[in-house]
Coordinates of C-alpha atoms in Angstrom, one line a residue:
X1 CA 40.8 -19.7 -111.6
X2 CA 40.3 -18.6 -108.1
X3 CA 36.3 -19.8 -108.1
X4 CA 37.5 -23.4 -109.5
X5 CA 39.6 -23.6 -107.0
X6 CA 37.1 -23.1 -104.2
X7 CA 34.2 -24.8 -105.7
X8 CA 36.9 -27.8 -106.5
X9 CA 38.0 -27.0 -102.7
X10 CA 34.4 -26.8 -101.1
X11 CA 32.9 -29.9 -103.0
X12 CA 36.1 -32.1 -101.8
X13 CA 35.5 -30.6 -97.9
X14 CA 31.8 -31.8 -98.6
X15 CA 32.2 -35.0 -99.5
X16 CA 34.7 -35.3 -96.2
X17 CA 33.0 -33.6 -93.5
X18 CA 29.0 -34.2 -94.3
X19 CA 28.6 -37.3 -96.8
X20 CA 30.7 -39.3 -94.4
X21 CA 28.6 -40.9 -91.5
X22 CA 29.8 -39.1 -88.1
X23 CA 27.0 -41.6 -86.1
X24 CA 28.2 -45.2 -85.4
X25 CA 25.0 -47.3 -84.3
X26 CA 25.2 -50.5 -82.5
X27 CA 23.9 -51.9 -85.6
X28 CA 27.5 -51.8 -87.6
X29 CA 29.1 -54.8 -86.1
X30 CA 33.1 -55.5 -85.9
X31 CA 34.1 -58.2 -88.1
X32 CA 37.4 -60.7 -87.6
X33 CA 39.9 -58.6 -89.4
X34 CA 41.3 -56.2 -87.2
X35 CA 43.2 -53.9 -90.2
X36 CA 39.6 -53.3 -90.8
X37 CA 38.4 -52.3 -87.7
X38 CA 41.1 -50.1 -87.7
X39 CA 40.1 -48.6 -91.0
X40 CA 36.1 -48.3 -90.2
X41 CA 37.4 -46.3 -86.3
X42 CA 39.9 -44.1 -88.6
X43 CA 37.0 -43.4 -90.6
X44 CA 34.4 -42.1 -88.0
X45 CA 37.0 -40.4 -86.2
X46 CA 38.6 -38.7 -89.3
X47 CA 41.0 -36.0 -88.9
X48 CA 41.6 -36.2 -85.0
X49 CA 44.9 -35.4 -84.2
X50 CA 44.3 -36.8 -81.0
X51 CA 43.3 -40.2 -81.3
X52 CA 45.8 -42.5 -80.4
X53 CA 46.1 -45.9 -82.2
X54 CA 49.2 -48.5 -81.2
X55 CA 49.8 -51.7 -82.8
X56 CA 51.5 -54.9 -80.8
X57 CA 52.2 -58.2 -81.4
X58 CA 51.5 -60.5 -78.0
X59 CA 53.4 -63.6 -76.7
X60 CA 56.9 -64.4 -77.3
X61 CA 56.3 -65.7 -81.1
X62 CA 55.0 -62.2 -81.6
X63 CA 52.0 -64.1 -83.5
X64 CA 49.1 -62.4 -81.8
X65 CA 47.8 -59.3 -83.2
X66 CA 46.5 -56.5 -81.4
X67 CA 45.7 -52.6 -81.5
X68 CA 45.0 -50.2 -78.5
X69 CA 43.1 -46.7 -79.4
X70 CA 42.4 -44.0 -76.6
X71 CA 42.0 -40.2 -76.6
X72 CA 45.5 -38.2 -75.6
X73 CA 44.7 -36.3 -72.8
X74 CA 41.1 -38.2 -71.8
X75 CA 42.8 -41.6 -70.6
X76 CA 45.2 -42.1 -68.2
X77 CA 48.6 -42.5 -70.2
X78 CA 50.4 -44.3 -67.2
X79 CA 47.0 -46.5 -66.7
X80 CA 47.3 -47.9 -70.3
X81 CA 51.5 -48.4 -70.0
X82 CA 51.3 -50.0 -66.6
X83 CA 48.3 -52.0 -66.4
X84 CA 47.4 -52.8 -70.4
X85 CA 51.1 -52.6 -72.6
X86 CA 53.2 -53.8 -69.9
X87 CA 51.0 -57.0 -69.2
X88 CA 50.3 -58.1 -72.9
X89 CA 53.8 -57.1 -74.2
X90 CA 56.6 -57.6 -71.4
X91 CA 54.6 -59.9 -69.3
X92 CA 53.8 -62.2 -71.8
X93 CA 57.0 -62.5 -73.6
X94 CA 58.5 -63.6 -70.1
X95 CA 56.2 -66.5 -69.6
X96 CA 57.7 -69.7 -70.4
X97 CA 54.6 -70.7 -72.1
X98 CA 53.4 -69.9 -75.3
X99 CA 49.7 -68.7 -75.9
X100 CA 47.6 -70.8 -78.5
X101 CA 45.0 -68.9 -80.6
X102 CA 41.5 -70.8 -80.3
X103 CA 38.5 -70.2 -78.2
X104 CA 39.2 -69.3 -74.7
X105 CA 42.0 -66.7 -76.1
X106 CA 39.7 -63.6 -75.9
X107 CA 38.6 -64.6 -71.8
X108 CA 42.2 -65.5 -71.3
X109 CA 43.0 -61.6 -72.3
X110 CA 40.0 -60.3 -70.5
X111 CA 39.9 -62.0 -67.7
X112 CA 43.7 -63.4 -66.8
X113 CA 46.3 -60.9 -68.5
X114 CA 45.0 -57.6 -68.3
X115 CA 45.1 -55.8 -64.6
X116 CA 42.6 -53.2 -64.6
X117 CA 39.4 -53.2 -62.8
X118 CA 36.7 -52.6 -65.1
X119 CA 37.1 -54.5 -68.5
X120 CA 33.7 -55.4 -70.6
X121 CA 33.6 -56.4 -73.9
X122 CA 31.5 -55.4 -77.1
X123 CA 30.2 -56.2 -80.2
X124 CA 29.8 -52.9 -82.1
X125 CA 31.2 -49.9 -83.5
X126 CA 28.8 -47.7 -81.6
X127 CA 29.8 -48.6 -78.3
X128 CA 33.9 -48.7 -79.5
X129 CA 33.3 -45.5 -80.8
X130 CA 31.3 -43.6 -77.5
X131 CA 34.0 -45.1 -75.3
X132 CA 37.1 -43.5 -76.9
X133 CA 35.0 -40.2 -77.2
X134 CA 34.6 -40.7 -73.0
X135 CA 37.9 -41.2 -72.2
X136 CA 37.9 -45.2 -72.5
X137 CA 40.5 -47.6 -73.8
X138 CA 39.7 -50.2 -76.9
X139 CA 41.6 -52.7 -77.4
X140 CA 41.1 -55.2 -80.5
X141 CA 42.1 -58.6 -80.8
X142 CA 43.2 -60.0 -84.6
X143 CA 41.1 -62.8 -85.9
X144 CA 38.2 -62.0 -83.4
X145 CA 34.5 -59.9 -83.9
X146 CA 34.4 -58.8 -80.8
X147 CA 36.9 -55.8 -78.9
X148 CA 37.3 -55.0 -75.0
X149 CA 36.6 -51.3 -73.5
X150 CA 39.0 -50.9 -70.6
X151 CA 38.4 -48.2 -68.1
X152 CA 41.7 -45.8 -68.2
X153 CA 39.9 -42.3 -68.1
X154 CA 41.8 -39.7 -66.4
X155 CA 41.7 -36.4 -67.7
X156 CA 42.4 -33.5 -65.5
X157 CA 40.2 -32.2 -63.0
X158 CA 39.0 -29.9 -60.3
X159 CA 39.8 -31.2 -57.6
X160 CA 36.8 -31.3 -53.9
X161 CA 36.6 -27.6 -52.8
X162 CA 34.0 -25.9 -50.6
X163 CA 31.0 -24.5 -52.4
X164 CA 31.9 -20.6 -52.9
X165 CA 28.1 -19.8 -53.5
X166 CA 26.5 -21.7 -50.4
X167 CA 29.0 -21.3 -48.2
X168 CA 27.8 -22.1 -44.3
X169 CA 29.5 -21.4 -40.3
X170 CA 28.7 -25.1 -39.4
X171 CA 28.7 -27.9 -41.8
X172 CA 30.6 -29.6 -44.2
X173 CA 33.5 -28.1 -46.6
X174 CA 33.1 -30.1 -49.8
X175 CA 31.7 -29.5 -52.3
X176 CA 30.4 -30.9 -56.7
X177 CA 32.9 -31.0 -58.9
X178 CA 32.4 -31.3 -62.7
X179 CA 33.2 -35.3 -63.0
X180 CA 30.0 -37.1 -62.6
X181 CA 31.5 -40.2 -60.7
X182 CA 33.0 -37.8 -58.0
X183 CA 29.8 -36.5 -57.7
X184 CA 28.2 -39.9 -57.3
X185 CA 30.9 -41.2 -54.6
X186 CA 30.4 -37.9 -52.2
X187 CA 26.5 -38.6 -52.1
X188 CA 27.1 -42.3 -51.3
X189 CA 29.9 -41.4 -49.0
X190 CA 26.7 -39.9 -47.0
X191 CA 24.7 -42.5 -47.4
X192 CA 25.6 -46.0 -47.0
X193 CA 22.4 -47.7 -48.1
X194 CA 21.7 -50.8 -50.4
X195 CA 18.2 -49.1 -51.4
X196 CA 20.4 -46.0 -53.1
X197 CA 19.7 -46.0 -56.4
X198 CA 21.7 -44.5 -59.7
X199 CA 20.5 -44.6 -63.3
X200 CA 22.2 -43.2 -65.7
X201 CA 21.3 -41.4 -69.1
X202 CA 23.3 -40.5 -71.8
X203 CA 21.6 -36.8 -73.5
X204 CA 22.9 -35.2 -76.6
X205 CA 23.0 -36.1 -80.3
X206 CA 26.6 -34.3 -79.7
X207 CA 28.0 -34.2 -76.2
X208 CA 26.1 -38.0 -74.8
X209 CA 26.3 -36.3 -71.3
X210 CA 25.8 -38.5 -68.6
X211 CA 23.1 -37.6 -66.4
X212 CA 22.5 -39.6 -63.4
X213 CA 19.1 -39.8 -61.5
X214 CA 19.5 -40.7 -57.6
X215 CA 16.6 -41.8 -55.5
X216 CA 16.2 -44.5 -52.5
X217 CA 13.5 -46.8 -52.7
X218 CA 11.4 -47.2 -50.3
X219 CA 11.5 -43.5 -49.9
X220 CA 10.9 -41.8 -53.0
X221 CA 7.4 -41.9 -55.0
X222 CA 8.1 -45.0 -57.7
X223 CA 5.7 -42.6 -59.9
X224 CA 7.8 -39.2 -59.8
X225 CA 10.7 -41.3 -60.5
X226 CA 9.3 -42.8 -63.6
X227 CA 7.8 -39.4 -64.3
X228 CA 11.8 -37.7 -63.9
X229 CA 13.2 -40.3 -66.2
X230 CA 10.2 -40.0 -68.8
X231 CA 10.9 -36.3 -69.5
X232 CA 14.7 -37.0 -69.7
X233 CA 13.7 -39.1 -72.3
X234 CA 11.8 -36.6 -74.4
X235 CA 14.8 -34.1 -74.1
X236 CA 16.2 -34.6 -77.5
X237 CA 18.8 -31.4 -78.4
X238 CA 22.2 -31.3 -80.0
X239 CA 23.9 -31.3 -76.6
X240 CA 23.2 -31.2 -73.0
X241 CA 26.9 -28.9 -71.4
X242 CA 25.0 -27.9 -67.9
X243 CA 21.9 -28.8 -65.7
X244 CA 20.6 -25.8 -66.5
X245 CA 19.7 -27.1 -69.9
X246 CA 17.8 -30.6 -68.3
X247 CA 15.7 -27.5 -65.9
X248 CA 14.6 -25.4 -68.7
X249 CA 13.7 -28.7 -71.0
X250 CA 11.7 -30.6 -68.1
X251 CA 10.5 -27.8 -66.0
X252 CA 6.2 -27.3 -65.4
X253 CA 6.4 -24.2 -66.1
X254 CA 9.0 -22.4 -68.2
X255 CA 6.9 -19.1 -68.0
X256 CA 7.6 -18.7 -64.1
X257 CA 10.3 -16.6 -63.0
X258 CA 10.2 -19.3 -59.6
X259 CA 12.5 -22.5 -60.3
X260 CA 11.1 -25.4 -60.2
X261 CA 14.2 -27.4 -59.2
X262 CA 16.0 -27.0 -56.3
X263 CA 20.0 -26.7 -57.7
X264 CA 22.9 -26.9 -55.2
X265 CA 26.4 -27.5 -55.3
X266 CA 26.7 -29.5 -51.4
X267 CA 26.6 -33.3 -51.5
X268 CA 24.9 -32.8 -47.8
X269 CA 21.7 -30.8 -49.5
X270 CA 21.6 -33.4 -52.0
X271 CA 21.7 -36.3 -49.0
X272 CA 19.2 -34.7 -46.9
X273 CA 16.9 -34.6 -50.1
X274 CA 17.4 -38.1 -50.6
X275 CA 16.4 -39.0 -47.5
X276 CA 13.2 -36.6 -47.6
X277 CA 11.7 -38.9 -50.6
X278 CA 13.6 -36.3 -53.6
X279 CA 14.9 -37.6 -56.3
X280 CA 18.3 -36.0 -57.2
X281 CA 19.6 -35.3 -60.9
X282 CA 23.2 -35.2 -61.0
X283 CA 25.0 -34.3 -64.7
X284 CA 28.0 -34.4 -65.8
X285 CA 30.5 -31.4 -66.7
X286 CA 28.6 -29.8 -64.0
X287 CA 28.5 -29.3 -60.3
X288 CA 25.5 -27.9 -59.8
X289 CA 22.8 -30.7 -59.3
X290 CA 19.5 -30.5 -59.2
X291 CA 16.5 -31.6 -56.5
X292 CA 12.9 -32.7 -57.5
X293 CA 10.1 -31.9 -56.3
X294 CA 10.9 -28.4 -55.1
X295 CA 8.6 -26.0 -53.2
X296 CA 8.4 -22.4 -52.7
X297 CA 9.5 -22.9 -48.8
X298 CA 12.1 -25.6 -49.6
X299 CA 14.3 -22.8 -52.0
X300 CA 14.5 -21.0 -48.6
X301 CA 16.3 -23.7 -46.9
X302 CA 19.7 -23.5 -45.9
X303 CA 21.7 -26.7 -45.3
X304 CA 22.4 -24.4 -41.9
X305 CA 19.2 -24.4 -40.7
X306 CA 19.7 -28.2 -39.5
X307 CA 23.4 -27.8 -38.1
X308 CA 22.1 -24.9 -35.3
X309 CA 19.9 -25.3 -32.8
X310 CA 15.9 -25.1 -33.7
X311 CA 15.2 -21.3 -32.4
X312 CA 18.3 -20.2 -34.1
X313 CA 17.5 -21.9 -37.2
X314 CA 13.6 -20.3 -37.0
X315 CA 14.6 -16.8 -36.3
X316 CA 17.0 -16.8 -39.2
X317 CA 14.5 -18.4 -41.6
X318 CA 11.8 -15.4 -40.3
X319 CA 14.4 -12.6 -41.5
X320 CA 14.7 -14.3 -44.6
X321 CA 11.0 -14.9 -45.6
X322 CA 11.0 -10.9 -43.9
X323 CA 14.0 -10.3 -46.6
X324 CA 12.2 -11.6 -49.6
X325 CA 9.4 -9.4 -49.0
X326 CA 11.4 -6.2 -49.2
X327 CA 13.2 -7.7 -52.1
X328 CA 10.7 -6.9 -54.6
X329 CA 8.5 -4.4 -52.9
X330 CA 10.3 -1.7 -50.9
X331 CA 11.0 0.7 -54.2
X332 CA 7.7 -0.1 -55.2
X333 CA 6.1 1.0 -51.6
X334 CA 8.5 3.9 -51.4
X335 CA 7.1 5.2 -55.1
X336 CA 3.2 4.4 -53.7
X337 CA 3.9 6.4 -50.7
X338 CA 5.5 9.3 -52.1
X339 CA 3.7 9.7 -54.9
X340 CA 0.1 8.4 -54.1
X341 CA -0.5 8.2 -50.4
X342 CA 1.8 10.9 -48.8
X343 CA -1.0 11.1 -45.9
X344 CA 0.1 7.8 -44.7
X345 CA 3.5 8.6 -43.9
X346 CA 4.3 10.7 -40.4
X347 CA 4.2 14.0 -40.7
X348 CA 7.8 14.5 -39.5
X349 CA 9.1 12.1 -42.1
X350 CA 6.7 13.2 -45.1
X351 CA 8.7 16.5 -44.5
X352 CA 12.0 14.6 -44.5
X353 CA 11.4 13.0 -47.5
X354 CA 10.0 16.4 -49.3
X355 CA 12.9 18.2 -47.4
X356 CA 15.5 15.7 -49.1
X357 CA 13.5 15.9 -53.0
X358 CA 13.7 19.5 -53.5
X359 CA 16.1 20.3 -56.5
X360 CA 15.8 16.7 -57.9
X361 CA 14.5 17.0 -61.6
X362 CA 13.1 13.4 -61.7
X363 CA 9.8 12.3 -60.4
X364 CA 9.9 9.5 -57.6
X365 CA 9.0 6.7 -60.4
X366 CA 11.9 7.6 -62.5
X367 CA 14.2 8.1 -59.9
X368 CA 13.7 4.6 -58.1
X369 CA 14.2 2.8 -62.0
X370 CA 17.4 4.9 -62.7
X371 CA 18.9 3.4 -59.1
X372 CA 17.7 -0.1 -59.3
X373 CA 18.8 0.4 -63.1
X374 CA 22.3 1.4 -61.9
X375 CA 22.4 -1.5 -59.0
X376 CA 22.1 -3.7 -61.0
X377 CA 24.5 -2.9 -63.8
X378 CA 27.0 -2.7 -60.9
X379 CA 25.9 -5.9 -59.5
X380 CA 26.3 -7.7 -62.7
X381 CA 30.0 -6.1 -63.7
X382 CA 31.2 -7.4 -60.7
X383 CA 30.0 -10.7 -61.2
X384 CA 31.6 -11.0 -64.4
X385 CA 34.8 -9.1 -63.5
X386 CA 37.8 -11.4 -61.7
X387 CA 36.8 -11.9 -57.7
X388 CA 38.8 -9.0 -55.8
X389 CA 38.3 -6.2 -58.8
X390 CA 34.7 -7.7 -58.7
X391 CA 34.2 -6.5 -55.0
X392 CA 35.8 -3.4 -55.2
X393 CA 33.9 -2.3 -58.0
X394 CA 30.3 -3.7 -55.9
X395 CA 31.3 -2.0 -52.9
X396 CA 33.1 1.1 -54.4
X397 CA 31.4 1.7 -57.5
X398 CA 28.0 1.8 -55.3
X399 CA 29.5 4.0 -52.8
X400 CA 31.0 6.6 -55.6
X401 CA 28.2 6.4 -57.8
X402 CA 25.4 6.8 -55.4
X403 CA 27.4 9.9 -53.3
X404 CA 28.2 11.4 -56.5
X405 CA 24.3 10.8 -57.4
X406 CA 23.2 12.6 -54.6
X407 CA 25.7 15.3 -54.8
X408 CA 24.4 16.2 -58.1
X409 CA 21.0 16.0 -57.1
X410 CA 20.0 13.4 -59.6
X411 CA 18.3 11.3 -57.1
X412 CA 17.5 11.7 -53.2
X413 CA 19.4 10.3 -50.2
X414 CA 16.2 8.6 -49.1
X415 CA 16.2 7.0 -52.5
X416 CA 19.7 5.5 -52.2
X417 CA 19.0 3.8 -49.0
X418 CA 15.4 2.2 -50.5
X419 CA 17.2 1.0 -52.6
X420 CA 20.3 -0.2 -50.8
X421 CA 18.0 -2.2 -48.3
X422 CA 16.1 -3.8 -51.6
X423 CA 19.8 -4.6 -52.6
X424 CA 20.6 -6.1 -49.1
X425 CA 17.0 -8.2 -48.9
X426 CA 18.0 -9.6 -52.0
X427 CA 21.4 -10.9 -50.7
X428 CA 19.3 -12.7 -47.7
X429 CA 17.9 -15.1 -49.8
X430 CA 19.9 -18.6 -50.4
X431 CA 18.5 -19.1 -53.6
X432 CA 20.3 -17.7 -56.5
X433 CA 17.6 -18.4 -58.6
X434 CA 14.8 -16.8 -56.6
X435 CA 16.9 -13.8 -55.6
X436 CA 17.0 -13.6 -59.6
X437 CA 13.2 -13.7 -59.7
X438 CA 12.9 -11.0 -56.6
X439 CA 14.9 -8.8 -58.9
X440 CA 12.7 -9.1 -61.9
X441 CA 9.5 -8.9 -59.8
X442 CA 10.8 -5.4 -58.1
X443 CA 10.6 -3.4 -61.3
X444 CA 7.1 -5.2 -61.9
X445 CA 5.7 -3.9 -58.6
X446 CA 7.4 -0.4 -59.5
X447 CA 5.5 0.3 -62.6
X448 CA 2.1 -1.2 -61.2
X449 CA 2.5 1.0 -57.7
X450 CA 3.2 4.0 -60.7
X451 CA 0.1 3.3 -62.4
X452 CA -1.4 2.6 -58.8
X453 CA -0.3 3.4 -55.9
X454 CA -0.9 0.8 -52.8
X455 CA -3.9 -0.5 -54.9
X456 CA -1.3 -2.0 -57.9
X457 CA 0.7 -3.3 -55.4
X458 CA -1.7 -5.2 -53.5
X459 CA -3.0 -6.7 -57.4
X460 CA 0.6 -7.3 -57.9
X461 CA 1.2 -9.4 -54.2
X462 CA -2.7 -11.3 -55.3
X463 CA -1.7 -12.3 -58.7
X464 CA 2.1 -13.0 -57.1
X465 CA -0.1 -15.5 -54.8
X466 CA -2.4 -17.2 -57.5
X467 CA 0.8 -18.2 -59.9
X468 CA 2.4 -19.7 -56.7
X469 CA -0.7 -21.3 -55.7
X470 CA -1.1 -22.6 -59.4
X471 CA 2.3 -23.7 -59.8
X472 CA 3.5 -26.9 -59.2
X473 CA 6.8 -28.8 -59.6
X474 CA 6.7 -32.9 -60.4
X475 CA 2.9 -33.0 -59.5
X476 CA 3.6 -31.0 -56.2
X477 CA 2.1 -28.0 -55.0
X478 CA 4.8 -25.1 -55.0
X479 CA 3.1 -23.7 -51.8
X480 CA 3.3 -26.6 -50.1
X481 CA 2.5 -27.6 -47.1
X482 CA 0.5 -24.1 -47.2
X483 CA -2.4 -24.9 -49.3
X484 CA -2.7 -28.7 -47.4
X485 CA -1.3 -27.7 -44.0
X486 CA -0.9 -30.4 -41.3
X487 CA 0.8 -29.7 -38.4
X488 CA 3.2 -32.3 -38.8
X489 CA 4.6 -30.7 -41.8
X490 CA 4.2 -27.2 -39.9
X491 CA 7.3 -28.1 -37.8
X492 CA 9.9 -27.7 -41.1
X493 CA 7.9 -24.9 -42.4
X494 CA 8.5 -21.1 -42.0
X495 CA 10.0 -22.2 -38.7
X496 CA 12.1 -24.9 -37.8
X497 CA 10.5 -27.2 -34.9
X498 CA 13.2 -28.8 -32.6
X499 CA 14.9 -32.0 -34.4
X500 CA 13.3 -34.5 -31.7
X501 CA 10.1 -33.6 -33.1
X502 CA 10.5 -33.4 -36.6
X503 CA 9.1 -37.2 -36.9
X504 CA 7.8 -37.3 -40.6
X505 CA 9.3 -36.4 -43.8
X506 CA 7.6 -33.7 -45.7
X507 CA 4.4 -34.5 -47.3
X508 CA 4.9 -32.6 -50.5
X509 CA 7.7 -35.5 -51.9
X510 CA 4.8 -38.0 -51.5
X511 CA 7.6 -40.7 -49.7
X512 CA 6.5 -44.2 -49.4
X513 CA 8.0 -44.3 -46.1
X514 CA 6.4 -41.4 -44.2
X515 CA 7.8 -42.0 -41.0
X516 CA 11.8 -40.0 -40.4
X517 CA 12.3 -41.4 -36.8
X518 CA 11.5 -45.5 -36.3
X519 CA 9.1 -46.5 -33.2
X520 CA 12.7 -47.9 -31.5
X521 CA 13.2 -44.3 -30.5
X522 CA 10.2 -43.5 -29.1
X523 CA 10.0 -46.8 -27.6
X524 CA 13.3 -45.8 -26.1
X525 CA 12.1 -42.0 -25.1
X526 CA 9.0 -43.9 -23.8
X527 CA 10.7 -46.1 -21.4
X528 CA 13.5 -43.1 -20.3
X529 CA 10.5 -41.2 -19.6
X530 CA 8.8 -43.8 -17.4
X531 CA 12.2 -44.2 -15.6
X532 CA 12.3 -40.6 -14.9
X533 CA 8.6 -40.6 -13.9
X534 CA 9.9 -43.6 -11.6
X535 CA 12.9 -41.8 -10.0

């Protein structure tokens, strides 16, 4: 009886849940009966709990049929009482006059009874049904083929906060959240320019996340912005939740460890890049947005670096490119050295490191991958652990471990601090992404200088140099301006000229507007510099 049961059970949940069509197109039109409407909505939104439906009657006859829907907890309860209820049912029924039902009753509704800002009207159940999925209002009219979507959503949000993993000394404090029209005010907050431009996407069979691309013309190359929204276009997956799924469907490259987007969570990178000739994709649910075309010296950038003063902003960019190096390298050199090329070293410190070896059981290969191993186990528990156990168990755990390490003379002091300094380099650089890649690269260069010695790291750093050379992000070289130098472009390069001179944009964004600084201002320097001469 029991198997009857469930085939009786499982043939009914069928014929609910996967004969039914869960897909409104805009080709299914309303028709004039709203009871109908009703019924068709009910269907494609079967067994939501949530969905709110309220029937009214309009006008102090109570002759005019209507029906609200919205999603409890998406729209703005208060915003569909105050400004929608209130001025069809109270308002109405106060009037001394009494509303006829003919032709110009739906633009009276729309355009002279209801108070909210953004009211547009539409003809299908597709559109009816995506706006009360995204947080919309519908309201249908009795005796009319045609409904109007009113814009009441107001879920709950984060609210602006500073960025917690680009945080700067000098700059600005706010920061993406994951609503995709906050996002679009604080970029035009920046910019207050008629030539900013937003399109918007909708990806997802599922989720129809909006994804807005942001570019100014004038600036930006008219072909990578046709080229950005032809690969959104070919992204075609059940749902789009985070930007990183729009990177690893568009991206050149997906074999690279490199990104090929610039991602940031600061409306000022995302500004700056603007204004450089990038064009910005900005998606919903999200804060992180991304920055196209990126380059290999552009990931090293901190929004910092044009806040401070040029020689401060240079020295700091040298560490970092000094950083990366001994990111992905220094356990590998330490391994080459020791076990290799010992003749290379001093002779004093060939005998420290010998000296601080004897009794450990491991040879220098094995030792280095059991640290970095253990690093980054640590590392990643207190990532995922909450934020103040998190950094005790980083800075503790690494302490404990490594002292009792030593102690038991599993590894060598001189192998903890390699490996701490690889650890430290990694932390330099303001990429997440490409510390990511570092870390990945530094047991590469540990099993090719174990194979090698200094010869399989220098084939590791050549065919390091020939991806990078061959890469390319949006049609853009990823070394750029390295393999077409100009020294134009050389003054926001590994250094940072001073801002007086930095007079075009970069050349790797192909801008239609090369020039950053207008001739007014070096007409003006011109003629300050004549009066000076004159004085």
């Amino acid at each position: 009886m029991s198997g009857i049961f469930s085939k009786l059970y499982s043939g009914r949940k069928k014929d609910i849940y996967y004969e039914r069509d869960m897909s409104p197109d805009k080709s299914k039109k309303l028709n004039k009966n709203i009871k109908e409407n009703l019924d068709t909505v009910h269907d494609y939104l079967y067994d939501c709990d949530d969905v709110i439906t309220r029937e009214f009657y309009m006008g102090a006859a109570q002759k005019h049929e209507m029906a609200l829907m919205y999603i409890d907890g998406l729209a703005d309860k208060n915003l569909v009482q105050e400004e929608i209820l209130k001025s069809l049912m109270l308002f109405t029924r106060q009037a001394p006059m009494e509303y006829t039902l003919g032709q110009n009753f739906f633009n009276m509704v729309k355009e002279g009874l209801l108070t909210v800002a953004d009211v547009r009207e539409t003809d299908n159940f597709g559109e009816v049904i995506l706006a009360i999925l995204s947080g919309d209002t519908v309201l249908f009219l009795d005796k009319f083929e045609k409904a109007l979507i009113i814009s009441t959503r107001g879920w709950e949000k984060r609210g602006v906060e500073e960025p917690s993993t680009e945080a700067v000394i000098r700059g600005p404090r706010d920061g993406f959240t994951e609503t995709y029209r906050v996002n679009i005010a604080l970029v035009r907050r920046r910019i207050k320019d008629t030539n900013l431009k937003v399109k918007t996407v909708k990806l997802g069979r599922h989720t129809r996340t909006d994804v807005g691309i942001m570019f100014i013309k004038g600036i930006a190359k008219p072909s990578i912005v046709d080229e950005v929204l032809k690969r959104l276009e070919t992204i075609d997956v059940s749902g789009v939740l985070e930007s990183g799924y729009i990177e690893q469907m568009i991206e050149d490259n997906w074999l690279s460890p490199f990104p090929q987007f610039r991602r940031t969570e600061r409306p000022d990178v995302v500004a700056a890049g603007l204004m450089e000739g990038n064009v910005a994709i900005i998606c919903d649910n999200t804060p992180f947005a991304l920055l196209v075309p990126a380059t290999f010296f552009s990931l090293f950038q901190s929004p910092e670096d044009f806040y401070e003063r040029w020689y401060i902003a240079s020295m700091i960019r040298l560490l970092r490119f000094g950083a990366a190096f001994f990111a992905y390298t220094f356990p590998g050199l330490y391994v080459a050295m020791t076990a290799y090329h010992p003749g290379m070293l001093p002779t004093d410190l060939a005998l420290s490191i010998a000296a601080t070896r004897e009794g450990v059981p491991f040879s220098a290969v094995v030792e280095a991958l059991i640290m970095v191993f253990s690093l980054e186990v640590l590392r990643e528990a207190g990532v995922r652990l909450p934020g103040p156990i998190g950094q005790t168990i980083g800075i503790v755990g690494g302490l404990v471990v490594g002292e009792a390490a030593v102690r038991a003379g599993i590894v060598s002091p001189i192998m903890v601090i390699v490996v701490a300094v690889n650890a430290i380099s990694s932390f330099a650089i303001p990429n997440y992404s490409v510390a990511i890649g570092f870390r990945l690269l530094t047991f590469v260069f540990i099993f090719l200088a174990a194979v090698a010695g200094l010869y399989g790291i220098m084939v590791g750093i050549l065919a390091l140099m020939i991806h990078l050379v061959t890469l390319k992000s949006f049609g853009a070289h990823y070394l750029s301006p390295y393999v077409s130098f100009r020294w134009s472009e050389g003054k926001d390069f590994i250094v940072r000229g001073p801002m007086p001179s930095m007079e075009v944009r970069p050349g790797y964004t192909r801008p239609e507007d090369l020039n950053r600084m207008n001739d007014r201002r070096k007409d003006n320097q011109e003629t300050a510099g004549d009066e000076n001469a004159d004085k």
